[in-house]
mmCIF file of C-alpha atoms and ligand atoms in Angstrom:
data_model
loop_
_atom_site.group_PDB
_atom_site.id
_atom_site.type_symbol
_atom_site.label_atom_id
_atom_site.label_comp_id
_atom_site.label_asym_id
_atom_site.label_seq_id
_atom_site.Cartn_x
_atom_site.Cartn_y
_atom_site.Cartn_z
ATOM 1 C CA MET A 24 0.018 -0.007 0.013
ATOM 2 C CA ILE A 25 1.102 3.553 -0.716
ATOM 3 C CA ILE A 26 -0.212 6.565 1.179
ATOM 4 C CA VAL A 27 0.477 10.018 -0.217
ATOM 5 C CA ILE A 28 -0.026 13.406 1.407
ATOM 6 C CA SER A 29 1.167 16.881 0.463
ATOM 7 C CA ASP A 30 0.902 20.498 1.413
ATOM 8 C CA LEU A 31 0.848 20.098 5.145
ATOM 9 C CA HIS A 32 2.597 23.504 5.507
ATOM 10 C CA LEU A 33 3.932 23.000 9.049
ATOM 11 C CA GLY A 34 4.723 26.491 10.333
ATOM 12 C CA TYR A 35 1.798 28.189 8.601
ATOM 13 C CA GLU A 36 -0.977 29.314 10.966
ATOM 14 C CA GLU A 37 -3.711 27.580 8.931
ATOM 15 C CA CYS A 38 -1.913 24.193 9.053
ATOM 16 C CA ASP A 39 -4.040 21.493 10.709
ATOM 17 C CA ALA A 40 -1.093 19.995 12.568
ATOM 18 C CA ALA A 41 -3.305 18.385 15.245
ATOM 19 C CA ALA A 42 -5.233 16.405 12.641
ATOM 20 C CA PHE A 43 -2.041 15.351 10.889
ATOM 21 C CA ASN A 44 -0.492 14.263 14.135
ATOM 22 C CA ASP A 45 -3.604 12.128 14.776
ATOM 23 C CA PHE A 46 -3.369 10.752 11.197
ATOM 24 C CA VAL A 47 0.267 9.679 11.619
ATOM 25 C CA GLN A 48 -0.317 8.178 15.077
ATOM 26 C CA ASN A 49 -3.562 6.358 14.409
ATOM 27 C CA TYR A 50 -3.386 5.548 10.722
ATOM 28 C CA ILE A 51 0.056 5.665 9.179
ATOM 29 C CA SER A 52 1.972 4.002 12.060
ATOM 30 C CA THR A 53 -0.625 1.209 12.421
ATOM 31 C CA LYS A 54 -1.495 0.558 8.750
ATOM 32 C CA LEU A 55 1.895 0.796 6.988
ATOM 33 C CA GLY A 56 4.599 -1.861 7.308
ATOM 34 C CA THR A 57 8.035 -2.536 5.856
ATOM 35 C CA LYS A 58 6.679 -3.207 2.347
ATOM 36 C CA ASP A 59 4.495 -0.125 2.233
ATOM 37 C CA HIS A 60 5.301 3.463 1.363
ATOM 38 C CA PHE A 61 4.472 6.828 2.914
ATOM 39 C CA VAL A 62 5.034 9.644 0.399
ATOM 40 C CA LEU A 63 5.387 13.195 1.673
ATOM 41 C CA LEU A 64 4.744 15.073 -1.549
ATOM 42 C CA GLY A 65 6.192 18.509 -0.831
ATOM 43 C CA ASP A 66 5.344 21.687 1.092
ATOM 44 C CA ILE A 67 5.448 19.583 4.257
ATOM 45 C CA LEU A 68 7.470 22.229 6.056
ATOM 46 C CA ASP A 69 6.688 25.818 5.202
ATOM 47 C CA PHE A 70 9.989 27.683 5.179
ATOM 48 C CA TRP A 71 8.618 30.717 3.342
ATOM 49 C CA ARG A 72 6.931 32.315 6.290
ATOM 50 C CA ARG A 73 9.250 31.470 9.123
ATOM 51 C CA LYS A 74 12.833 30.934 10.156
ATOM 52 C CA ASN A 75 13.424 27.382 9.020
ATOM 53 C CA ILE A 76 14.218 25.938 12.401
ATOM 54 C CA ASP A 77 11.026 27.199 14.116
ATOM 55 C CA PRO A 78 8.424 25.033 12.389
ATOM 56 C CA MET A 79 10.734 22.064 12.895
ATOM 57 C CA LEU A 80 11.061 22.637 16.611
ATOM 58 C CA GLU A 81 7.390 23.384 17.091
ATOM 59 C CA ASN A 82 6.438 20.159 15.293
ATOM 60 C CA GLN A 83 9.223 17.922 16.558
ATOM 61 C CA SER A 84 6.741 15.488 18.024
ATOM 62 C CA VAL A 85 5.089 14.598 14.711
ATOM 63 C CA LEU A 86 8.360 14.867 12.774
ATOM 64 C CA THR A 87 10.018 12.423 15.157
ATOM 65 C CA LYS A 88 7.094 10.024 14.722
ATOM 66 C CA ILE A 89 7.690 10.146 10.959
ATOM 67 C CA LEU A 90 11.430 9.489 11.423
ATOM 68 C CA ASN A 91 10.571 6.469 13.574
ATOM 69 C CA LEU A 92 8.036 4.931 11.199
ATOM 70 C CA LYS A 93 8.626 1.264 10.288
ATOM 71 C CA THR A 94 7.652 1.909 6.670
ATOM 72 C CA ASN A 95 9.421 3.425 3.668
ATOM 73 C CA VAL A 96 9.180 7.225 3.882
ATOM 74 C CA HIS A 97 9.887 9.377 0.833
ATOM 75 C CA TYR A 98 10.100 13.169 0.949
ATOM 76 C CA VAL A 99 9.560 14.860 -2.404
ATOM 77 C CA ILE A 100 10.514 18.517 -2.245
ATOM 78 C CA GLY A 101 7.979 21.299 -2.879
ATOM 79 C CA ASN A 102 8.383 25.018 -3.457
ATOM 80 C CA HIS A 103 7.809 25.938 0.204
ATOM 81 C CA ASP A 104 10.460 23.481 1.397
ATOM 82 C CA TYR A 105 12.781 23.811 -1.584
ATOM 83 C CA TYR A 106 15.676 24.643 0.762
ATOM 84 C CA MET A 107 15.826 20.912 1.551
ATOM 85 C CA VAL A 108 17.617 20.535 -1.798
ATOM 86 C CA LYS A 109 20.543 22.493 -0.343
ATOM 87 C CA ILE A 110 20.663 20.274 2.725
ATOM 88 C CA LYS A 111 20.808 17.222 0.474
ATOM 89 C CA GLU A 112 23.592 18.789 -1.617
ATOM 90 C CA ARG A 113 25.611 19.526 1.493
ATOM 91 C CA PHE A 114 25.270 15.947 2.777
ATOM 92 C CA PRO A 115 25.135 13.813 -0.390
ATOM 93 C CA GLU A 116 24.754 10.615 1.647
ATOM 94 C CA TYR A 117 21.842 12.157 3.538
ATOM 95 C CA ARG A 118 20.261 9.304 5.448
ATOM 96 C CA SER A 119 17.427 10.480 7.660
ATOM 97 C CA LEU A 120 14.878 10.629 4.836
ATOM 98 C CA ASP A 121 14.648 9.627 1.199
ATOM 99 C CA LEU A 122 14.793 13.239 0.007
ATOM 100 C CA ARG A 123 14.245 13.869 -3.690
ATOM 101 C CA ARG A 124 12.688 16.027 -6.438
ATOM 102 C CA TYR A 125 10.554 13.236 -7.917
ATOM 103 C CA LEU A 126 9.730 9.644 -7.174
ATOM 104 C CA ARG A 127 8.683 6.506 -9.063
ATOM 105 C CA LEU A 128 6.927 3.605 -7.300
ATOM 106 C CA LYS A 129 5.124 0.449 -8.405
ATOM 107 C CA ASP A 130 2.090 -1.054 -6.753
ATOM 108 C CA ASN A 131 0.679 -4.315 -8.113
ATOM 109 C CA ASN A 132 2.006 -3.655 -11.645
ATOM 110 C CA SER A 133 0.673 -0.125 -11.693
ATOM 111 C CA LYS A 134 3.351 2.538 -12.089
ATOM 112 C CA PHE A 135 3.211 5.872 -10.307
ATOM 113 C CA PHE A 136 5.197 9.061 -10.842
ATOM 114 C CA PHE A 137 5.210 11.650 -8.047
ATOM 115 C CA ILE A 138 6.081 15.342 -8.176
ATOM 116 C CA HIS A 139 5.055 18.160 -5.906
ATOM 117 C CA GLY A 140 3.444 19.986 -8.798
ATOM 118 C CA TYR A 141 5.006 23.453 -8.903
ATOM 119 C CA GLU A 142 6.548 22.189 -12.147
ATOM 120 C CA LEU A 143 3.081 22.142 -13.738
ATOM 121 C CA ASP A 144 2.299 25.581 -12.300
ATOM 122 C CA VAL A 145 5.457 27.061 -13.895
ATOM 123 C CA LEU A 146 4.660 25.461 -17.245
ATOM 124 C CA ALA A 147 0.988 26.440 -17.191
ATOM 125 C CA ASN A 148 1.119 29.843 -15.569
ATOM 126 C CA TYR A 149 4.585 31.388 -15.128
ATOM 127 C CA GLU A 150 6.159 31.454 -18.567
ATOM 128 C CA PRO A 151 8.551 33.125 -19.412
ATOM 129 C CA LEU A 152 9.899 32.099 -16.002
ATOM 130 C CA THR A 153 11.837 28.829 -16.352
ATOM 131 C CA LEU A 154 11.678 25.959 -13.878
ATOM 132 C CA ASP A 155 15.244 26.688 -12.804
ATOM 133 C CA GLU A 156 14.419 30.340 -12.199
ATOM 134 C CA TYR A 157 11.289 29.448 -10.238
ATOM 135 C CA GLU A 158 13.311 27.023 -8.092
ATOM 136 C CA ARG A 159 15.884 29.716 -7.370
ATOM 137 C CA ILE A 160 13.116 32.089 -6.290
ATOM 138 C CA SER A 161 11.595 29.375 -4.100
ATOM 139 C CA GLU A 162 14.916 28.757 -2.443
ATOM 140 C CA THR A 163 15.360 32.472 -1.769
ATOM 141 C CA LEU A 164 11.873 32.620 -0.260
ATOM 142 C CA CYS A 165 12.752 29.804 2.102
ATOM 143 C CA ARG A 166 15.350 32.132 3.600
ATOM 144 C CA ALA A 167 13.112 35.216 3.507
ATOM 145 C CA GLU A 168 11.679 34.685 6.946
ATOM 146 C CA ASN A 169 8.709 36.970 7.175
ATOM 147 C CA ILE A 170 9.163 39.967 4.973
ATOM 148 C CA LEU A 171 9.810 38.764 1.439
ATOM 149 C CA GLY A 172 7.942 35.556 2.026
ATOM 150 C CA LYS A 173 4.830 37.438 3.077
ATOM 151 C CA ILE A 174 5.027 39.857 0.166
ATOM 152 C CA MET A 175 5.401 37.036 -2.356
ATOM 153 C CA ASN A 176 2.683 35.045 -0.678
ATOM 154 C CA ASN A 177 0.276 37.982 -0.812
ATOM 155 C CA LEU A 178 1.110 38.639 -4.446
ATOM 156 C CA TRP A 179 0.465 35.013 -5.330
ATOM 157 C CA GLY A 180 -2.701 35.072 -3.245
ATOM 158 C CA VAL A 181 -3.973 38.003 -5.349
ATOM 159 C CA LYS A 182 -3.063 36.157 -8.513
ATOM 160 C CA LYS A 183 -4.927 33.044 -7.320
ATOM 161 C CA LYS A 184 -8.026 35.147 -6.595
ATOM 162 C CA LEU A 185 -7.912 36.619 -10.056
ATOM 163 C CA GLN A 186 -7.697 33.135 -11.531
ATOM 164 C CA LYS A 187 -10.516 31.866 -9.375
ATOM 165 C CA PRO A 188 -12.300 28.986 -11.147
ATOM 166 C CA PRO A 189 -16.094 28.973 -11.623
ATOM 167 C CA GLU A 190 -18.559 28.921 -8.712
ATOM 168 C CA GLU A 191 -19.139 25.206 -8.980
ATOM 169 C CA ARG A 192 -15.647 24.786 -7.563
ATOM 170 C CA LYS A 193 -16.759 25.919 -4.161
ATOM 171 C CA SER A 194 -19.625 23.512 -3.780
ATOM 172 C CA TRP A 195 -17.936 20.184 -3.799
ATOM 173 C CA ARG A 196 -20.579 17.533 -3.303
ATOM 174 C CA ARG A 197 -19.250 15.193 -0.694
ATOM 175 C CA ARG A 198 -20.316 11.555 -0.652
ATOM 176 C CA LYS A 199 -18.745 8.919 1.517
ATOM 177 C CA GLY A 200 -15.618 11.018 1.823
ATOM 178 C CA VAL A 201 -14.993 10.721 -1.916
ATOM 179 C CA PHE A 202 -14.867 13.768 -4.120
ATOM 180 C CA PRO A 203 -16.451 14.337 -7.502
ATOM 181 C CA SER A 204 -14.024 14.799 -10.377
ATOM 182 C CA PRO A 205 -13.675 18.474 -11.194
ATOM 183 C CA MET A 206 -13.117 17.748 -14.886
ATOM 184 C CA ASN A 207 -15.853 20.093 -16.076
ATOM 185 C CA HIS A 208 -14.187 23.123 -14.485
ATOM 186 C CA MET A 209 -10.502 22.401 -14.452
ATOM 187 C CA ASN A 210 -8.046 25.255 -14.657
ATOM 188 C CA LYS A 211 -5.164 25.255 -17.143
ATOM 189 C CA LEU A 212 -2.714 23.621 -14.751
ATOM 190 C CA GLU A 213 -5.176 20.768 -14.035
ATOM 191 C CA ARG A 214 -6.083 20.289 -17.699
ATOM 192 C CA PHE A 215 -2.360 20.042 -18.470
ATOM 193 C CA SER A 216 -1.806 17.598 -15.618
ATOM 194 C CA CYS A 217 -4.532 15.266 -16.995
ATOM 195 C CA SER A 218 -3.471 15.484 -20.624
ATOM 196 C CA LYS A 219 -1.071 13.024 -22.200
ATOM 197 C CA VAL A 220 1.165 15.831 -23.458
ATOM 198 C CA ARG A 221 2.274 16.297 -19.848
ATOM 199 C CA ASN A 222 4.369 13.164 -20.425
ATOM 200 C CA ILE A 223 6.592 15.098 -22.850
ATOM 201 C CA PHE A 224 7.442 17.720 -20.254
ATOM 202 C CA LEU A 225 7.783 15.381 -17.271
ATOM 203 C CA GLY A 226 9.357 12.390 -18.951
ATOM 204 C CA LEU A 227 6.560 9.959 -18.051
ATOM 205 C CA GLU A 228 6.070 6.578 -19.670
ATOM 206 C CA LYS A 229 2.737 5.870 -21.400
ATOM 207 C CA ASP A 230 1.383 3.788 -18.575
ATOM 208 C CA GLU A 231 2.618 5.836 -15.607
ATOM 209 C CA LYS A 232 0.025 7.515 -13.409
ATOM 210 C CA LEU A 233 0.788 11.022 -12.169
ATOM 211 C CA ILE A 234 0.292 12.128 -8.587
ATOM 212 C CA PHE A 235 0.926 15.658 -7.452
ATOM 213 C CA GLY A 236 -0.182 18.267 -4.943
ATOM 214 C CA HIS A 237 0.620 21.999 -4.765
ATOM 215 C CA THR A 238 -2.802 23.381 -5.846
ATOM 216 C CA HIS A 239 -4.671 22.372 -2.645
ATOM 217 C CA ASN A 240 -7.484 21.111 -4.888
ATOM 218 C CA PRO A 241 -7.786 17.343 -4.389
ATOM 219 C CA PHE A 242 -9.096 15.207 -7.278
ATOM 220 C CA ILE A 243 -8.737 11.944 -9.125
ATOM 221 C CA HIS A 244 -9.312 11.913 -12.857
ATOM 222 C CA GLU A 245 -8.424 8.735 -14.786
ATOM 223 C CA ASP A 246 -4.652 8.263 -14.331
ATOM 224 C CA THR A 247 -4.027 11.577 -12.586
ATOM 225 C CA ALA A 248 -4.493 12.451 -8.923
ATOM 226 C CA ASN A 249 -4.004 15.483 -6.690
ATOM 227 C CA THR A 250 -3.422 14.928 -2.968
ATOM 228 C CA GLY A 251 -5.013 18.176 -1.736
ATOM 229 C CA SER A 252 -3.679 19.719 1.465
ATOM 230 C CA TRP A 253 -3.861 19.948 5.263
ATOM 231 C CA VAL A 254 -4.497 23.668 5.530
ATOM 232 C CA LYS A 255 -7.757 24.979 6.870
ATOM 233 C CA ASP A 256 -8.099 27.766 4.288
ATOM 234 C CA ALA A 257 -8.568 25.213 1.494
ATOM 235 C CA PRO A 258 -12.230 24.264 0.770
ATOM 236 C CA GLN A 259 -11.317 20.559 1.151
ATOM 237 C CA HIS A 260 -8.435 19.672 3.401
ATOM 238 C CA ASN A 261 -6.876 16.775 5.377
ATOM 239 C CA THR A 262 -7.026 14.643 2.266
ATOM 240 C CA TYR A 263 -4.722 11.830 1.124
ATOM 241 C CA ILE A 264 -4.366 9.398 -1.736
ATOM 242 C CA ARG A 265 -4.424 5.726 -0.885
ATOM 243 C CA ILE A 266 -3.020 3.254 -3.421
ATOM 244 C CA ASP A 267 -3.919 -0.369 -2.900
ATOM 245 C CA ASP A 268 -3.768 -3.166 -5.531
ATOM 246 C CA GLY A 269 -2.656 -0.495 -8.006
ATOM 247 C CA GLU A 270 -5.847 1.521 -7.550
ATOM 248 C CA MET A 271 -5.903 5.142 -6.428
ATOM 249 C CA GLU A 272 -8.496 6.372 -3.945
ATOM 250 C CA LEU A 273 -8.980 9.917 -2.606
ATOM 251 C CA CYS A 274 -9.740 9.948 1.090
ATOM 252 C CA LYS A 275 -10.286 12.454 3.859
ATOM 253 C CA TRP A 276 -8.989 12.011 7.434
ATOM 254 C CA LYS A 277 -11.715 12.724 9.938
ATOM 255 C CA TYR A 278 -10.333 14.067 13.174
ATOM 256 C CA SER A 279 -12.298 15.039 16.211
ATOM 257 C CA LYS A 280 -10.486 16.543 19.187
ATOM 258 C CA SER A 281 -12.271 14.403 21.743
HETATM 259 MN MN1 MN B 13 3.438 24.111 -3.411
#
């Protein structure tokens, strides 16, 4: 079994760290064994808004739980934790986590390709900015602490509002914790992610399924899936993708404080 989550944003005030802690303690650590995989698909730590060490210290309990898991943990880097690339470069034999830019896994003959998803954002929305340039900006923002990080975040927030998808987007019909496919009102990034031409840009094989996060809009559409997020300002949050027998399922973790 493979469990995938992204966009936890530890260190951001809207992060639902309590629910995630509950998820790791009561689901991940009990359900996943040595043959399974837990994929952290980027923006797990949010370095843009804080001094890097602060979110790590504040969340050391859940981070330690992750380091102690008896399953295979993979950490795919996102734009908000892009600084992790530098750490990996400094310690090439980095051993605490399987830290990487992308990941390939197999489950029951189905092949999966994982990226955080900012790559799709750059291709769909930020041209003429190149991927390399975007990554350099992301890395700088990881060191920006509050000032630059906040400015950039606000700017991108404004841009997101301007791009707001149709009204239907807001009213997700929820049934049994599964989400309807948003294929009728996908934005450009999502349409690109679901098209086969994405393979040309990302180097995917014909039969590889793509899983990404970054947009905070969870969905499954044919061989493409988005993990969603764990931030309370997203319409749907605390979502994860569960892969069992090669099949992807979009799920929501229900957490009550009792
Ligand atoms: Mn992101």
